[in-house]
Amino acid sequence: NSMNKADFNYIDHYKRDAEEFDYFEHRSGATAHDERRVREYIISGVDVKQGRVLDVGAGSAWVAEKFTQKGFEVVSMDISLKNLVKAKEKVPGSLHSCVSSDAFKLPYKDASFDLVIASEVIEHVYDPKGFVKELTRVVKPGGQLLITTPYKEKLQYSLCIHCNKPTPLHAHIHSFDEKVLLSLFKDTHASSLEWATFGNKLLIFLRTYVILQFFPFPLWKLKDSAANLLFKKPVHILIKYTR
């Protein structure tokens, strides 16, 4: 069920998406817990200690918030100007700048960033291989790219009441496992390429966040790994590319 650029005007879609949905609203319950663990997993995977960060598809600007606190210079990048205005309001200061751009045509020279993060974005793009190629292009030698996405997601569709065609829920148009993700990096000159799965569908189904939300990240990670040994149904995959 792949979708090409002609089927999907993604620039218009995500500009409209920002008008319709508030990425900055307070999240609660299982959703908030899941998003928090994705953020913590990404942060724990970063080996770069300083420099410039590009946050692709900046959403709620959590990357800017966390990494400017560590002294990084962060560029929040999004198609939507509305989200970027909110991002700058949320994280003011000289270490944070915002750029409206298409991820397939980044306005940067090769090797411009020490760290690039694309969290829960690649499942939305029409050409994942082209997306990875453009993101790795701007990573400095020794720098990193971290991508997270749902793991082996069963794509679901509803019938659009406007155009009478099947439309993917949450605009997720691709599903990934480690094999598919690793294949996207084939020509990217990686000095290392690592991946990990995390989150557990059974723990979500059993609403364990009520207790697990109080666990610090290392303890949660241990519990999560144990759950995936017993019931192997991870929710997310993280891939870490080092140039």
Short mmCIF file of C-alpha atoms in Angstrom, two decimals:
data_model
loop_
_atom_site.label_atom_id
_atom_site.label_comp_id
_atom_site.label_asym_id
_atom_site.label_seq_id
_atom_site.Cartn_x
_atom_site.Cartn_y
_atom_site.Cartn_z
CA ASN A 1 0.00 0.00 0.00
CA SER A 2 2.70 2.48 -0.85
CA MET A 3 1.73 5.96 -1.91
CA ASN A 4 3.62 8.19 -4.30
CA LYS A 5 4.03 11.94 -4.41
CA ALA A 6 1.30 12.35 -7.05
CA ASP A 7 -1.28 10.75 -4.71
CA PHE A 8 -0.38 12.85 -1.73
CA ASN A 9 0.13 16.62 -1.59
CA TYR A 10 2.01 16.36 1.70
CA ILE A 11 2.94 20.06 1.93
CA ASP A 12 -0.68 21.20 1.79
CA HIS A 13 -1.73 18.30 4.01
CA TYR A 14 0.64 19.16 6.87
CA LYS A 15 -0.05 22.87 6.67
CA ARG A 16 -3.74 22.05 7.08
CA ASP A 17 -2.92 19.45 9.74
CA ALA A 18 -1.32 22.17 11.88
CA GLU A 19 -4.47 24.27 11.59
CA GLU A 20 -6.73 21.40 12.64
CA PHE A 21 -4.67 19.77 15.42
CA ASP A 22 -2.75 21.19 18.35
CA TYR A 23 0.62 19.47 18.71
CA PHE A 24 1.27 21.48 21.86
CA GLU A 25 -1.84 20.49 23.81
CA HIS A 26 -1.38 18.71 27.13
CA ARG A 27 -1.37 14.92 26.64
CA SER A 28 -2.53 12.50 29.31
CA GLY A 29 -2.81 8.80 30.05
CA ALA A 30 -1.24 6.10 27.90
CA THR A 31 -0.50 8.51 25.02
CA ALA A 32 1.49 10.87 27.24
CA HIS A 33 3.42 7.96 28.75
CA ASP A 34 4.24 6.47 25.33
CA GLU A 35 5.43 9.84 23.96
CA ARG A 36 7.55 10.42 27.06
CA ARG A 37 9.30 7.05 26.66
CA VAL A 38 9.99 7.74 22.94
CA ARG A 39 11.63 11.03 23.93
CA GLU A 40 13.67 9.39 26.71
CA TYR A 41 14.76 6.57 24.40
CA ILE A 42 15.99 9.06 21.81
CA ILE A 43 17.84 11.14 24.41
CA SER A 44 19.49 8.00 25.84
CA GLY A 45 20.68 7.03 22.34
CA VAL A 46 22.48 10.29 21.58
CA ASP A 47 26.28 10.03 21.83
CA VAL A 48 27.02 13.51 20.48
CA LYS A 49 27.99 15.86 23.31
CA GLN A 50 27.68 19.30 21.69
CA GLY A 51 26.99 21.16 18.46
CA ARG A 52 24.04 21.76 16.12
CA VAL A 53 20.82 19.74 16.13
CA LEU A 54 18.19 19.56 13.38
CA ASP A 55 14.74 18.46 14.54
CA VAL A 56 12.85 17.28 11.45
CA GLY A 57 9.08 17.59 11.88
CA ALA A 58 9.43 19.44 15.16
CA GLY A 59 5.89 18.83 16.47
CA SER A 60 5.72 20.00 20.08
CA ALA A 61 9.36 21.27 20.06
CA TRP A 62 10.46 18.85 22.78
CA VAL A 63 13.85 18.43 21.05
CA ALA A 64 14.51 22.17 21.30
CA GLU A 65 13.40 22.19 24.92
CA LYS A 66 15.61 19.27 26.00
CA PHE A 67 18.71 19.92 23.90
CA THR A 68 19.05 23.70 24.38
CA GLN A 69 19.14 22.91 28.11
CA LYS A 70 22.23 20.80 27.37
CA GLY A 71 23.87 23.69 25.46
CA PHE A 72 23.13 22.49 21.90
CA GLU A 73 22.09 24.89 19.17
CA VAL A 74 18.75 23.56 17.87
CA VAL A 75 16.94 24.19 14.60
CA SER A 76 13.26 23.22 14.73
CA MET A 77 12.13 22.38 11.19
CA ASP A 78 8.53 21.96 10.12
CA ILE A 79 6.40 22.61 7.04
CA SER A 80 3.87 24.48 9.18
CA LEU A 81 4.64 28.09 10.13
CA LYS A 82 1.93 27.94 12.80
CA ASN A 83 3.75 25.15 14.66
CA LEU A 84 7.06 26.99 14.38
CA VAL A 85 5.63 30.18 15.89
CA LYS A 86 4.41 28.11 18.85
CA ALA A 87 7.76 26.30 19.05
CA LYS A 88 9.65 29.59 19.34
CA GLU A 89 7.21 30.84 21.99
CA LYS A 90 7.70 27.61 23.95
CA VAL A 91 11.50 27.65 23.68
CA PRO A 92 12.73 31.24 23.32
CA GLY A 93 16.40 32.15 23.42
CA SER A 94 19.35 32.39 21.09
CA LEU A 95 20.10 28.64 20.98
CA HIS A 96 16.76 27.89 19.28
CA SER A 97 15.87 28.86 15.72
CA CYS A 98 13.00 27.76 13.49
CA VAL A 99 12.94 27.01 9.76
CA SER A 100 9.98 26.18 7.53
CA SER A 101 11.20 23.67 4.95
CA ASP A 102 10.42 20.51 3.04
CA ALA A 103 12.43 17.58 4.47
CA PHE A 104 13.19 16.43 0.90
CA LYS A 105 14.91 19.73 0.08
CA LEU A 106 16.75 20.86 3.20
CA PRO A 107 18.19 24.39 2.89
CA TYR A 108 21.57 23.29 4.27
CA LYS A 109 24.96 22.32 2.89
CA ASP A 110 26.29 18.80 3.24
CA ALA A 111 27.59 17.94 6.73
CA SER A 112 25.89 20.87 8.53
CA PHE A 113 24.65 19.14 11.70
CA ASP A 114 26.15 17.12 14.54
CA LEU A 115 22.79 15.53 15.30
CA VAL A 116 19.59 15.05 13.28
CA ILE A 117 16.40 13.74 14.91
CA ALA A 118 13.26 12.60 13.07
CA SER A 119 10.87 11.22 15.67
CA GLU A 120 7.71 9.49 14.40
CA VAL A 121 7.95 11.16 10.97
CA ILE A 122 9.18 8.58 8.44
CA GLU A 123 5.88 6.65 8.48
CA HIS A 124 4.23 9.78 7.03
CA VAL A 125 6.55 10.45 4.06
CA TYR A 126 5.87 9.29 0.49
CA ASP A 127 9.52 8.30 -0.18
CA PRO A 128 11.31 6.93 2.92
CA LYS A 129 14.55 6.17 1.01
CA GLY A 130 14.74 9.74 -0.35
CA PHE A 131 13.96 11.07 3.13
CA VAL A 132 16.85 9.10 4.68
CA LYS A 133 19.20 10.12 1.86
CA GLU A 134 18.49 13.83 2.41
CA LEU A 135 18.75 13.60 6.21
CA THR A 136 22.05 11.69 6.15
CA ARG A 137 23.41 14.24 3.65
CA VAL A 138 23.41 16.99 6.28
CA VAL A 139 25.04 14.89 9.05
CA LYS A 140 28.67 15.74 9.81
CA PRO A 141 31.32 12.99 9.87
CA GLY A 142 31.08 11.50 13.36
CA GLY A 143 27.58 12.97 13.73
CA GLN A 144 24.36 11.04 14.19
CA LEU A 145 20.86 10.63 12.80
CA LEU A 146 18.20 9.11 15.06
CA ILE A 147 14.86 7.99 13.64
CA THR A 148 11.94 6.46 15.52
CA THR A 149 8.78 5.01 14.00
CA PRO A 150 6.03 2.53 14.90
CA TYR A 151 7.25 -1.09 14.67
CA LYS A 152 5.45 -3.49 12.29
CA GLU A 153 2.37 -1.28 12.42
CA LYS A 154 -0.77 -2.73 10.87
CA LEU A 155 -1.84 0.14 8.63
CA GLN A 156 -5.54 0.92 8.93
CA TYR A 157 -7.80 2.75 6.53
CA SER A 158 -11.15 4.47 6.67
CA LEU A 159 -13.31 5.64 3.78
CA CYS A 160 -12.96 9.41 3.37
CA ILE A 161 -16.36 11.12 3.35
CA HIS A 162 -15.00 13.85 1.05
CA CYS A 163 -13.31 11.92 -1.76
CA ASN A 164 -14.80 8.43 -1.21
CA LYS A 165 -11.34 6.84 -1.29
CA PRO A 166 -9.61 4.80 1.42
CA THR A 167 -7.51 7.10 3.59
CA PRO A 168 -4.86 5.90 6.08
CA LEU A 169 -5.53 6.56 9.75
CA HIS A 170 -3.16 9.12 11.32
CA ALA A 171 -1.70 9.62 7.80
CA HIS A 172 0.60 6.62 8.36
CA ILE A 173 1.41 5.37 4.87
CA HIS A 174 4.32 2.99 5.59
CA SER A 175 5.04 0.28 8.12
CA PHE A 176 8.59 -0.65 9.15
CA ASP A 177 10.62 -3.42 10.68
CA GLU A 178 14.41 -3.50 11.13
CA LYS A 179 15.00 -5.12 7.72
CA VAL A 180 13.09 -2.45 5.79
CA LEU A 181 14.62 0.39 7.80
CA LEU A 182 18.20 -0.86 7.46
CA SER A 183 17.74 -1.25 3.68
CA LEU A 184 17.04 2.52 3.43
CA PHE A 185 20.60 3.22 4.63
CA LYS A 186 22.34 1.03 2.06
CA ASP A 187 24.20 3.85 0.23
CA THR A 188 24.69 6.28 3.13
CA HIS A 189 28.33 5.55 4.13
CA ALA A 190 27.50 4.74 7.76
CA SER A 191 30.40 4.15 10.13
CA SER A 192 27.83 2.40 12.33
CA LEU A 193 24.14 1.54 12.13
CA GLU A 194 22.28 0.29 15.20
CA TRP A 195 18.64 -0.40 15.97
CA ALA A 196 16.48 -1.24 18.97
CA THR A 197 12.80 -1.94 19.55
CA PHE A 198 10.94 -0.75 22.63
CA GLY A 199 7.50 -0.26 24.13
CA ASN A 200 5.17 -3.24 24.53
CA LYS A 201 1.64 -3.62 23.19
CA LEU A 202 0.54 -5.88 26.06
CA LEU A 203 1.69 -3.34 28.66
CA ILE A 204 -0.32 -0.66 26.84
CA PHE A 205 -3.39 -2.92 26.56
CA LEU A 206 -3.21 -3.65 30.31
CA ARG A 207 -2.98 0.11 31.04
CA THR A 208 0.20 -0.41 33.08
CA TYR A 209 1.22 3.25 32.56
CA VAL A 210 -0.79 3.98 35.72
CA ILE A 211 2.14 2.41 37.64
CA LEU A 212 4.97 2.57 35.09
CA GLN A 213 4.73 6.35 34.70
CA PHE A 214 6.43 6.59 38.11
CA PHE A 215 9.41 4.48 36.99
CA PRO A 216 12.60 6.36 36.07
CA PHE A 217 13.73 5.59 32.51
CA PRO A 218 16.39 2.91 33.31
CA LEU A 219 13.93 0.97 35.49
CA TRP A 220 11.14 1.32 32.91
CA LYS A 221 13.52 0.13 30.17
CA LEU A 222 14.33 -2.99 32.21
CA LYS A 223 10.62 -3.72 32.76
CA ASP A 224 9.89 -3.06 29.08
CA SER A 225 12.68 -5.42 27.92
CA ALA A 226 11.39 -8.15 30.24
CA ALA A 227 7.85 -7.73 28.88
CA ASN A 228 9.13 -8.04 25.30
CA LEU A 229 10.98 -11.25 26.19
CA LEU A 230 7.71 -12.78 27.40
CA PHE A 231 5.42 -11.21 24.80
CA LYS A 232 7.36 -9.96 21.80
CA LYS A 233 5.17 -7.12 20.54
CA PRO A 234 7.24 -3.91 20.54
CA VAL A 235 5.55 -0.60 19.74
CA HIS A 236 8.46 1.44 18.32
CA ILE A 237 11.79 0.99 16.60
CA LEU A 238 14.74 3.36 16.87
CA ILE A 239 17.51 3.38 14.28
CA LYS A 240 20.77 5.16 15.01
CA TYR A 241 23.03 6.10 12.11
CA THR A 242 26.55 7.38 12.77
CA ARG A 243 28.35 8.85 9.81
#
